[in-house]
mmCIF file of C-alpha atoms in Angstrom:
data_model
loop_
_atom_site.group_PDB
_atom_site.id
_atom_site.type_symbol
_atom_site.label_atom_id
_atom_site.label_comp_id
_atom_site.label_asym_id
_atom_site.label_seq_id
_atom_site.Cartn_x
_atom_site.Cartn_y
_atom_site.Cartn_z
ATOM 1 C CA GLN A 352 1.567 -13.722 20.847
ATOM 2 C CA VAL A 353 1.346 -13.673 16.878
ATOM 3 C CA PRO A 354 -0.737 -11.045 15.180
ATOM 4 C CA LEU A 355 -2.628 -12.801 12.432
ATOM 5 C CA ALA A 356 -5.314 -11.809 10.977
ATOM 6 C CA MET A 357 -6.627 -15.380 10.885
ATOM 7 C CA GLY A 358 -9.931 -14.575 9.129
ATOM 8 C CA ALA A 359 -11.535 -15.244 6.046
ATOM 9 C CA GLY A 360 -9.910 -12.191 4.266
ATOM 10 C CA PHE A 361 -6.367 -13.247 5.599
ATOM 11 C CA GLY A 362 -6.440 -16.876 4.703
ATOM 12 C CA ALA A 363 -7.884 -16.156 0.959
ATOM 13 C CA GLY A 364 -5.009 -13.183 0.406
ATOM 14 C CA LEU A 365 -2.492 -15.935 1.413
ATOM 15 C CA GLY A 366 -3.835 -18.821 -0.438
ATOM 16 C CA LEU A 367 -3.725 -16.278 -3.382
ATOM 17 C CA ALA A 368 -0.183 -14.965 -3.015
ATOM 18 C CA LEU A 369 0.818 -18.748 -2.893
ATOM 19 C CA ALA A 370 -1.350 -20.207 -5.940
ATOM 20 C CA SER A 371 -0.064 -16.749 -7.733
ATOM 21 C CA SER A 372 3.715 -18.168 -7.143
ATOM 22 C CA ALA A 373 2.671 -21.939 -7.950
ATOM 23 C CA PHE A 374 1.064 -20.871 -11.300
ATOM 24 C CA ILE A 375 3.942 -18.189 -12.482
ATOM 25 C CA GLY A 376 6.604 -20.319 -11.387
ATOM 26 C CA GLY A 377 5.228 -23.273 -13.720
ATOM 27 C CA SER A 378 4.469 -20.931 -16.561
ATOM 28 C CA PHE A 379 7.913 -20.375 -16.932
ATOM 29 C CA VAL A 380 8.790 -24.156 -17.415
ATOM 30 C CA LEU A 381 5.596 -24.360 -19.757
ATOM 31 C CA LYS A 382 6.793 -21.884 -21.989
ATOM 32 C CA LYS A 383 10.413 -22.905 -21.931
ATOM 33 C CA LYS A 384 9.037 -26.190 -22.983
ATOM 34 C CA GLY A 385 7.159 -25.205 -25.480
ATOM 35 C CA LEU A 386 10.165 -23.061 -27.503
ATOM 36 C CA LEU A 387 12.794 -26.214 -26.860
ATOM 37 C CA ARG A 388 9.922 -28.303 -28.830
ATOM 38 C CA LEU A 389 9.986 -25.540 -31.537
ATOM 39 C CA CYS A 390 13.918 -25.535 -31.581
ATOM 40 C CA GLY A 391 13.924 -29.412 -31.572
ATOM 41 C CA ARG A 392 11.346 -29.543 -34.793
ATOM 42 C CA GLY A 393 14.076 -27.052 -36.501
ATOM 43 C CA ARG A 394 11.907 -24.143 -36.431
ATOM 44 C CA ALA A 395 13.424 -20.292 -36.033
ATOM 45 C CA ARG A 396 14.032 -19.275 -32.307
ATOM 46 C CA ALA A 397 12.356 -16.510 -30.365
ATOM 47 C CA GLY A 398 15.801 -14.994 -29.733
ATOM 48 C CA GLN A 399 16.320 -15.153 -33.587
ATOM 49 C CA GLY A 400 13.320 -13.170 -34.421
ATOM 50 C CA GLY A 401 10.776 -16.464 -35.181
ATOM 51 C CA HIS A 402 6.910 -16.252 -34.310
ATOM 52 C CA ALA A 403 6.698 -19.851 -34.274
ATOM 53 C CA TYR A 404 5.855 -20.255 -30.735
ATOM 54 C CA LEU A 405 2.336 -18.535 -31.242
ATOM 55 C CA ARG A 406 1.220 -22.156 -32.767
ATOM 56 C CA GLU A 407 2.640 -24.039 -29.672
ATOM 57 C CA TRP A 408 -0.061 -24.485 -27.403
ATOM 58 C CA LEU A 409 2.530 -25.679 -24.438
ATOM 59 C CA TRP A 410 3.473 -21.779 -25.084
ATOM 60 C CA TRP A 411 0.318 -20.461 -24.715
ATOM 61 C CA ALA A 412 -0.584 -23.043 -22.275
ATOM 62 C CA GLY A 413 2.156 -21.190 -20.104
ATOM 63 C CA LEU A 414 1.339 -17.428 -20.894
ATOM 64 C CA LEU A 415 -2.619 -18.633 -19.401
ATOM 65 C CA CYS A 416 -0.439 -19.939 -16.127
ATOM 66 C CA MET A 417 1.291 -16.739 -16.279
ATOM 67 C CA GLY A 418 -1.872 -14.879 -16.695
ATOM 68 C CA VAL A 419 -3.755 -16.851 -13.990
ATOM 69 C CA GLY A 420 -1.046 -16.224 -11.466
ATOM 70 C CA GLU A 421 -1.348 -12.620 -12.245
ATOM 71 C CA ALA A 422 -4.666 -12.384 -11.417
ATOM 72 C CA ALA A 423 -4.358 -14.148 -8.388
ATOM 73 C CA ASN A 424 -1.332 -12.051 -7.207
ATOM 74 C CA PHE A 425 -3.628 -8.618 -7.810
ATOM 75 C CA ALA A 426 -6.578 -10.452 -5.490
ATOM 76 C CA ALA A 427 -4.513 -11.319 -2.900
ATOM 77 C CA TYR A 428 -3.324 -7.581 -2.394
ATOM 78 C CA ALA A 429 -7.179 -6.903 -1.373
ATOM 79 C CA PHE A 430 -7.336 -9.636 1.323
ATOM 80 C CA ALA A 431 -3.660 -9.561 2.776
ATOM 81 C CA PRO A 432 -0.919 -6.727 3.735
ATOM 82 C CA ALA A 433 1.328 -6.149 0.858
ATOM 83 C CA THR A 434 4.526 -6.892 3.492
ATOM 84 C CA LEU A 435 3.180 -10.066 3.224
ATOM 85 C CA VAL A 436 2.153 -10.720 -0.270
ATOM 86 C CA THR A 437 5.271 -9.154 -2.238
ATOM 87 C CA PRO A 438 7.960 -11.120 -0.215
ATOM 88 C CA LEU A 439 6.076 -14.494 -0.861
ATOM 89 C CA GLY A 440 6.522 -13.820 -4.729
ATOM 90 C CA ALA A 441 9.802 -15.371 -4.530
ATOM 91 C CA LEU A 442 8.816 -18.840 -4.138
ATOM 92 C CA SER A 443 8.141 -18.415 -7.832
ATOM 93 C CA VAL A 444 11.309 -18.481 -8.513
ATOM 94 C CA LEU A 445 11.266 -21.392 -6.388
ATOM 95 C CA VAL A 446 8.713 -23.455 -8.040
ATOM 96 C CA SER A 447 10.413 -22.566 -11.617
ATOM 97 C CA ALA A 448 13.580 -23.912 -10.158
ATOM 98 C CA VAL A 449 12.168 -27.262 -8.914
ATOM 99 C CA LEU A 450 10.233 -27.646 -11.737
ATOM 100 C CA SER A 451 13.078 -27.027 -14.349
ATOM 101 C CA SER A 452 15.040 -29.730 -12.482
ATOM 102 C CA ILE A 453 12.295 -32.492 -12.998
ATOM 103 C CA PHE A 454 10.950 -31.507 -16.462
ATOM 104 C CA LEU A 455 13.597 -29.670 -18.409
ATOM 105 C CA ASN A 456 16.591 -31.495 -17.108
ATOM 106 C CA GLU A 457 17.903 -28.439 -15.420
ATOM 107 C CA GLN A 458 20.824 -29.104 -12.806
ATOM 108 C CA LEU A 459 19.945 -27.861 -9.444
ATOM 109 C CA ASN A 460 23.032 -27.967 -7.187
ATOM 110 C CA VAL A 461 23.264 -27.999 -3.805
ATOM 111 C CA HIS A 462 23.323 -24.375 -3.712
ATOM 112 C CA GLY A 463 20.059 -24.044 -5.426
ATOM 113 C CA LYS A 464 18.480 -26.990 -3.024
ATOM 114 C CA ILE A 465 19.957 -25.109 0.076
ATOM 115 C CA GLY A 466 18.212 -21.427 -1.313
ATOM 116 C CA CYS A 467 14.878 -23.363 -1.974
ATOM 117 C CA ILE A 468 15.110 -24.419 1.788
ATOM 118 C CA LEU A 469 15.959 -20.867 2.735
ATOM 119 C CA SER A 470 13.233 -19.732 0.748
ATOM 120 C CA ILE A 471 10.494 -21.966 2.188
ATOM 121 C CA LEU A 472 11.769 -21.173 5.622
ATOM 122 C CA GLY A 473 11.841 -17.583 5.810
ATOM 123 C CA SER A 474 8.413 -17.434 4.088
ATOM 124 C CA THR A 475 6.908 -19.681 6.751
ATOM 125 C CA VAL A 476 8.354 -17.312 9.401
ATOM 126 C CA MET A 477 7.055 -14.173 7.593
ATOM 127 C CA VAL A 478 3.502 -15.716 7.414
ATOM 128 C CA ILE A 479 3.907 -16.337 11.202
ATOM 129 C CA HIS A 480 5.240 -12.838 11.774
ATOM 130 C CA ALA A 481 2.552 -11.115 9.368
ATOM 131 C CA PRO A 482 1.984 -7.434 10.261
ATOM 132 C CA GLN A 483 -1.568 -6.663 10.776
ATOM 133 C CA GLU A 484 -2.486 -3.568 8.356
ATOM 134 C CA GLU A 485 -5.206 -1.001 9.516
ATOM 135 C CA GLU A 486 -8.587 -1.937 7.993
ATOM 136 C CA VAL A 487 -8.910 -0.400 4.701
ATOM 137 C CA SER A 488 -12.578 -1.164 3.207
ATOM 138 C CA SER A 489 -13.540 1.525 1.334
ATOM 139 C CA LEU A 490 -11.997 3.748 -1.305
ATOM 140 C CA GLU A 491 -12.916 6.800 1.104
ATOM 141 C CA SER A 492 -10.764 5.268 3.481
ATOM 142 C CA MET A 493 -7.876 4.948 0.862
ATOM 143 C CA ALA A 494 -8.292 8.502 0.164
ATOM 144 C CA GLU A 495 -7.715 9.441 3.445
ATOM 145 C CA LYS A 496 -4.638 7.104 3.606
ATOM 146 C CA LEU A 497 -3.395 8.777 0.045
ATOM 147 C CA LYS A 498 -3.799 12.138 1.911
ATOM 148 C CA ASP A 499 -1.679 11.176 5.061
ATOM 149 C CA PRO A 500 1.536 13.825 4.757
ATOM 150 C CA GLY A 501 3.856 11.068 5.291
ATOM 151 C CA PHE A 502 2.781 8.951 2.118
ATOM 152 C CA ILE A 503 3.209 12.124 0.421
ATOM 153 C CA VAL A 504 6.644 12.897 1.505
ATOM 154 C CA PHE A 505 7.461 9.298 0.394
ATOM 155 C CA ALA A 506 5.813 9.340 -2.903
ATOM 156 C CA VAL A 507 7.337 12.834 -3.684
ATOM 157 C CA CYS A 508 10.963 11.559 -2.628
ATOM 158 C CA VAL A 509 10.520 8.496 -4.630
ATOM 159 C CA LEU A 510 9.311 10.758 -7.891
ATOM 160 C CA VAL A 511 12.217 12.687 -7.415
ATOM 161 C CA SER A 512 14.771 10.025 -6.791
ATOM 162 C CA SER A 513 13.395 8.440 -9.966
ATOM 163 C CA LEU A 514 14.106 11.116 -11.996
ATOM 164 C CA LEU A 515 17.573 11.608 -11.074
ATOM 165 C CA LEU A 516 18.532 8.339 -11.409
ATOM 166 C CA ILE A 517 16.905 8.437 -15.197
ATOM 167 C CA PHE A 518 18.073 11.847 -16.160
ATOM 168 C CA VAL A 519 21.284 12.170 -14.352
ATOM 169 C CA ALA A 520 22.479 9.046 -12.961
ATOM 170 C CA GLY A 521 21.332 6.653 -16.399
ATOM 171 C CA PRO A 522 23.366 8.146 -18.647
ATOM 172 C CA ARG A 523 26.421 8.305 -17.057
ATOM 173 C CA TYR A 524 26.264 4.923 -14.901
ATOM 174 C CA GLY A 525 23.755 3.119 -16.671
ATOM 175 C CA GLN A 526 25.771 0.946 -18.404
ATOM 176 C CA SER A 527 27.843 0.279 -15.588
ATOM 177 C CA ASN A 528 26.184 0.038 -12.296
ATOM 178 C CA VAL A 529 23.388 -2.460 -12.189
ATOM 179 C CA LEU A 530 21.467 -0.580 -9.438
ATOM 180 C CA VAL A 531 20.729 2.662 -11.349
ATOM 181 C CA TYR A 532 17.705 0.843 -13.431
ATOM 182 C CA VAL A 533 17.059 -1.690 -10.865
ATOM 183 C CA LEU A 534 16.975 1.438 -8.521
ATOM 184 C CA VAL A 535 14.368 3.139 -10.837
ATOM 185 C CA CYS A 536 11.799 -0.254 -11.167
ATOM 186 C CA SER A 537 12.145 -0.607 -7.460
ATOM 187 C CA ALA A 538 11.171 3.138 -6.210
ATOM 188 C CA ILE A 539 8.245 3.112 -9.174
ATOM 189 C CA GLY A 540 7.372 -0.620 -8.083
ATOM 190 C CA SER A 541 6.303 0.283 -4.715
ATOM 191 C CA LEU A 542 3.989 3.122 -5.808
ATOM 192 C CA SER A 543 2.462 0.427 -8.368
ATOM 193 C CA VAL A 544 1.330 -1.977 -5.406
ATOM 194 C CA SER A 545 -0.149 0.609 -4.174
ATOM 195 C CA CYS A 546 -2.239 1.443 -6.771
ATOM 196 C CA VAL A 547 -3.101 -2.461 -7.085
ATOM 197 C CA LYS A 548 -4.069 -1.970 -3.418
ATOM 198 C CA GLY A 549 -6.401 0.357 -3.985
ATOM 199 C CA LEU A 550 -7.708 -1.011 -7.338
ATOM 200 C CA GLY A 551 -8.175 -4.317 -5.533
ATOM 201 C CA ILE A 552 -10.560 -2.566 -2.630
ATOM 202 C CA ALA A 553 -12.735 -1.127 -5.825
ATOM 203 C CA LEU A 554 -13.295 -3.965 -7.770
ATOM 204 C CA LYS A 555 -14.284 -5.806 -4.069
ATOM 205 C CA GLU A 556 -16.968 -2.899 -3.763
ATOM 206 C CA LEU A 557 -17.746 -3.328 -7.273
ATOM 207 C CA PHE A 558 -19.081 -6.981 -6.497
ATOM 208 C CA SER A 559 -21.009 -5.680 -3.881
ATOM 209 C CA GLY A 560 -22.693 -3.466 -5.771
ATOM 210 C CA LYS A 561 -21.539 -0.634 -4.637
ATOM 211 C CA PRO A 562 -21.154 2.688 -7.686
ATOM 212 C CA VAL A 563 -17.768 2.658 -7.776
ATOM 213 C CA LEU A 564 -17.077 3.656 -11.583
ATOM 214 C CA LYS A 565 -18.202 6.892 -10.922
ATOM 215 C CA GLU A 566 -15.728 7.523 -8.108
ATOM 216 C CA PRO A 567 -12.733 9.248 -9.535
ATOM 217 C CA LEU A 568 -10.301 7.943 -7.203
ATOM 218 C CA GLY A 569 -10.981 4.244 -9.387
ATOM 219 C CA TRP A 570 -9.694 5.500 -12.389
ATOM 220 C CA VAL A 571 -6.643 7.795 -11.194
ATOM 221 C CA LEU A 572 -5.635 4.793 -9.578
ATOM 222 C CA LEU A 573 -5.584 2.581 -13.017
ATOM 223 C CA VAL A 574 -4.093 5.356 -14.775
ATOM 224 C CA CYS A 575 -1.309 5.770 -12.506
ATOM 225 C CA LEU A 576 -0.489 1.635 -12.394
ATOM 226 C CA VAL A 577 -0.226 1.640 -16.314
ATOM 227 C CA ILE A 578 2.110 4.478 -16.124
ATOM 228 C CA CYS A 579 4.087 2.544 -13.311
ATOM 229 C CA ILE A 580 3.783 -0.813 -14.480
ATOM 230 C CA SER A 581 5.200 0.748 -18.471
ATOM 231 C CA ILE A 582 8.618 2.348 -16.502
ATOM 232 C CA GLN A 583 9.153 -0.622 -14.558
ATOM 233 C CA ILE A 584 9.119 -2.954 -17.694
ATOM 234 C CA ASN A 585 11.175 -0.229 -19.810
ATOM 235 C CA TYR A 586 13.814 -0.111 -16.851
ATOM 236 C CA LEU A 587 14.178 -3.637 -16.257
ATOM 237 C CA ASN A 588 14.433 -4.641 -19.539
ATOM 238 C CA LYS A 589 17.140 -2.404 -19.929
ATOM 239 C CA ALA A 590 19.100 -3.959 -16.732
ATOM 240 C CA LEU A 591 18.252 -7.087 -18.007
ATOM 241 C CA ASP A 592 19.811 -6.476 -21.433
ATOM 242 C CA ILE A 593 23.075 -5.155 -20.044
ATOM 243 C CA PHE A 594 23.542 -6.967 -17.072
ATOM 244 C CA ASN A 595 23.435 -10.895 -15.982
ATOM 245 C CA THR A 596 19.862 -11.884 -14.885
ATOM 246 C CA SER A 597 21.542 -14.082 -11.980
ATOM 247 C CA VAL A 598 22.959 -10.443 -11.059
ATOM 248 C CA VAL A 599 19.623 -8.547 -12.105
ATOM 249 C CA THR A 600 16.894 -11.005 -10.362
ATOM 250 C CA PRO A 601 18.101 -11.005 -6.797
ATOM 251 C CA ILE A 602 19.368 -6.883 -6.233
ATOM 252 C CA TYR A 603 15.537 -6.484 -8.222
ATOM 253 C CA TYR A 604 14.008 -9.097 -5.826
ATOM 254 C CA VAL A 605 15.942 -7.623 -2.405
ATOM 255 C CA LEU A 606 15.170 -3.338 -3.686
ATOM 256 C CA PHE A 607 11.394 -4.116 -4.790
ATOM 257 C CA THR A 608 10.324 -5.678 -1.457
ATOM 258 C CA THR A 609 12.259 -3.390 0.825
ATOM 259 C CA ALA A 610 10.514 -0.588 -1.066
ATOM 260 C CA VAL A 611 7.005 -1.763 -0.979
ATOM 261 C CA MET A 612 7.442 -2.829 2.924
ATOM 262 C CA THR A 613 8.610 0.512 3.304
ATOM 263 C CA CYS A 614 5.512 1.850 1.388
ATOM 264 C CA SER A 615 3.324 -0.139 3.084
ATOM 265 C CA ALA A 616 4.686 0.443 6.393
ATOM 266 C CA ILE A 617 4.023 4.422 5.854
ATOM 267 C CA LEU A 618 0.479 4.183 3.773
ATOM 268 C CA PHE A 619 -1.346 1.259 5.773
ATOM 269 C CA LYS A 620 0.634 1.615 9.190
ATOM 270 C CA GLU A 621 1.187 -2.006 8.957
ATOM 271 C CA TRP A 622 4.222 -2.072 11.618
ATOM 272 C CA GLN A 623 2.719 0.297 13.747
ATOM 273 C CA HIS A 624 1.014 -2.307 16.397
ATOM 274 C CA MET A 625 3.501 -4.887 16.087
ATOM 275 C CA VAL A 626 5.350 -5.908 19.047
ATOM 276 C CA LEU A 627 9.232 -6.406 18.845
ATOM 277 C CA ASP A 628 9.520 -10.131 18.219
ATOM 278 C CA ASN A 629 6.959 -9.993 15.616
ATOM 279 C CA ILE A 630 9.304 -6.716 14.056
ATOM 280 C CA ILE A 631 12.524 -9.224 14.172
ATOM 281 C CA GLY A 632 10.484 -12.033 12.796
ATOM 282 C CA SER A 633 9.393 -10.431 9.703
ATOM 283 C CA ILE A 634 12.739 -8.927 9.063
ATOM 284 C CA SER A 635 14.262 -12.299 9.971
ATOM 285 C CA GLY A 636 11.831 -13.862 7.414
ATOM 286 C CA PHE A 637 12.812 -11.534 4.479
ATOM 287 C CA LEU A 638 16.421 -11.982 4.996
ATOM 288 C CA THR A 639 16.320 -15.524 5.208
ATOM 289 C CA ILE A 640 14.246 -15.454 1.673
ATOM 290 C CA VAL A 641 16.970 -13.007 0.396
ATOM 291 C CA SER A 642 19.994 -15.429 1.147
ATOM 292 C CA GLY A 643 17.505 -18.156 -0.473
ATOM 293 C CA ILE A 644 17.002 -16.402 -3.515
ATOM 294 C CA PHE A 645 20.866 -15.370 -3.543
ATOM 295 C CA LEU A 646 21.989 -19.029 -3.640
ATOM 296 C CA LEU A 647 19.523 -20.076 -6.057
ATOM 297 C CA HIS A 648 20.740 -17.330 -8.430
ATOM 298 C CA ALA A 649 24.383 -16.596 -8.088
ATOM 299 C CA PHE A 650 25.714 -20.214 -7.723
ATOM 300 C CA ARG A 651 22.955 -22.221 -10.097
ATOM 301 C CA ASP A 652 25.726 -22.484 -12.744
ATOM 302 C CA MET A 653 28.366 -23.574 -9.957
ATOM 303 C CA PRO A 654 28.897 -27.568 -9.428
ATOM 304 C CA LEU A 655 29.915 -28.533 -5.802
ATOM 305 C CA THR A 656 32.775 -30.898 -7.013
ATOM 306 C CA PRO A 657 34.719 -32.894 -4.495
ATOM 307 C CA ASN A 658 37.925 -30.445 -4.275
ATOM 308 C CA LEU A 659 35.346 -27.370 -2.996
ATOM 309 C CA LEU A 660 34.967 -29.991 0.175
ATOM 310 C CA PRO A 661 37.558 -30.167 3.264
ATOM 311 C CA LEU A 662 40.065 -32.470 2.815
ATOM 312 C CA PHE A 663 38.424 -35.119 5.353
ATOM 313 C CA LEU A 664 35.283 -34.865 3.350
ATOM 314 C CA GLN A 665 36.740 -35.703 -0.091
ATOM 315 C CA PRO A 666 36.433 -39.028 -1.560
ATOM 316 C CA GLY A 667 39.250 -41.200 -2.043
ATOM 317 C CA ARG A 668 41.899 -39.206 0.419
ATOM 318 C CA THR A 669 44.010 -41.869 2.346
ATOM 319 C CA ASP A 670 45.872 -39.447 4.216
ATOM 320 C CA ARG A 671 46.098 -39.951 7.708
ATOM 321 C CA HIS A 672 48.764 -37.714 8.936
ATOM 322 C CA PRO A 673 47.895 -35.903 11.879
ATOM 323 C CA SER A 674 46.962 -31.834 10.901
ATOM 324 C CA CYS A 675 49.697 -29.357 12.249
ATOM 325 C CA GLN A 676 47.396 -27.775 14.911
ATOM 326 C CA HIS A 677 47.678 -31.668 16.814
ATOM 327 C CA GLN A 678 51.789 -31.419 16.427
ATOM 328 C CA PRO A 679 53.607 -30.209 19.517
ATOM 329 C CA LEU A 680 55.605 -27.522 19.010
ATOM 330 C CA LEU A 681 58.601 -28.419 20.800
ATOM 331 C CA PRO A 682 59.916 -31.271 18.493
ATOM 332 C CA SER A 683 59.604 -28.946 15.680
ATOM 333 C CA GLU A 684 61.678 -26.658 17.640
ATOM 334 C CA ASP A 685 64.703 -29.031 18.289
ATOM 335 C CA LYS A 686 64.379 -30.124 14.871
ATOM 336 C CA GLY A 687 64.967 -26.421 13.331
ATOM 337 C CA SER A 688 67.483 -25.817 16.207
ATOM 338 C CA GLN A 689 69.225 -29.136 15.235
ATOM 339 C CA SER A 690 69.085 -28.267 11.557
ATOM 340 C CA ALA A 691 70.784 -25.014 12.299
ATOM 341 C CA ASP A 692 73.458 -26.410 14.297
ATOM 342 C CA GLU A 693 74.226 -28.841 11.202
ATOM 343 C CA GLU A 694 74.467 -25.522 9.045
ATOM 344 C CA GLU A 695 76.653 -24.163 11.120
ATOM 345 C CA GLN A 696 79.062 -27.061 11.541
ATOM 346 C CA GLU A 697 79.142 -27.153 7.597
ATOM 347 C CA GLU A 698 80.344 -23.840 7.409
ATOM 348 C CA LYS A 699 83.077 -24.324 9.603
#
C-alpha cells in the first residue's frame, strides 16, 4: 500500500522538484565555466574583487538557470508535500557533481560515484513512500493551520532557540563549532519553507481569479519569507567563510531537511495517516540520501589508491602465502617450545 497522491497535482510537484534540481545543479557548472573562461583570458577573478564575469554570457546563462530552478522549486511546494520536495533538493548536488566531471574535468572518485547512486536510490524510496499531507487549498485553510497550538509552540521554540544561538552561543562558539550558525540557518529555514508553501497557495488562488491581493495573510507571509531568507543567507555565509564547504554542506542539508520535515509534520499533519512501513520507508530514504551526500562531499578530494584496497585486491601482489587465520595452532606452539628449549640449553 503506497499513499501516493498520484493526481495531476502530485505529479506536477514532483516534476517541478526534479526540474529544479536539474536547473540549479547545471547553473553551478555554467557559472564556473564562465569564470574559468575569464581566468584563461587573464581577467581579474571574482575572488580578487573583479566583476568581468558580468560581461560573460555563460555566467548569465548560469544565473538564468538558477533563477528558473528556484522558481520551479518555489512552485513545487504548492503541489507536493514539503517532506518530499526538500529532500529532493539534494539531487542538485548530484547533477552538479556529474556535470562538473564531464564539462569541467573535475575528478569524481569512487566515493563520489557511490554517493550519487545512494542519492538516487534514496530519492526513489522517498518518492515511493511520500506522505500524504492534509489538503490545504486556500489561504483561509492555511490560516487555520497557522493557528494550530502545535505549530505555535514549534514556531516559538524555533525563534527562542535561534535568538539564543545568535546572541549567546554565536559570540562564544561560532568561530569554533560549525553547528552554531548552521543550526540558525536550518531552524529559520523550516519557517521559510512554510511561508513558501503559503505563498504558493496564494499564487494558485491568484491565477484562478480570486482577490488574493486583498488578503493580509499573503503579505504577512511574504514579509516573513524575506526576513527568514535574509537571516539564512547571512549565517550560511558566515559558516561557509569560517569552515570548509565539504563540512558545511552535508551538515546543513541534514539539519535543514530534518527541520523542514518536522515543521511540515506539525503544520500539515503529513505523517498522521501514514502506515508503519511508509514511515520507515521515508526515513530510510532520507538517511540513504544523507549517506550519499556525505560520501560525495566528505571524500571528494580523497583518491582511492591501490594501497587502500585489501591485499588480495591490490594489483601486482604476488604473495600467495596462506593467511595466519588458516595456519594450525599446534605447529606454531611446537616451534615456540623448541625455541625455548634451545635457549635454555644455550644458557646452560
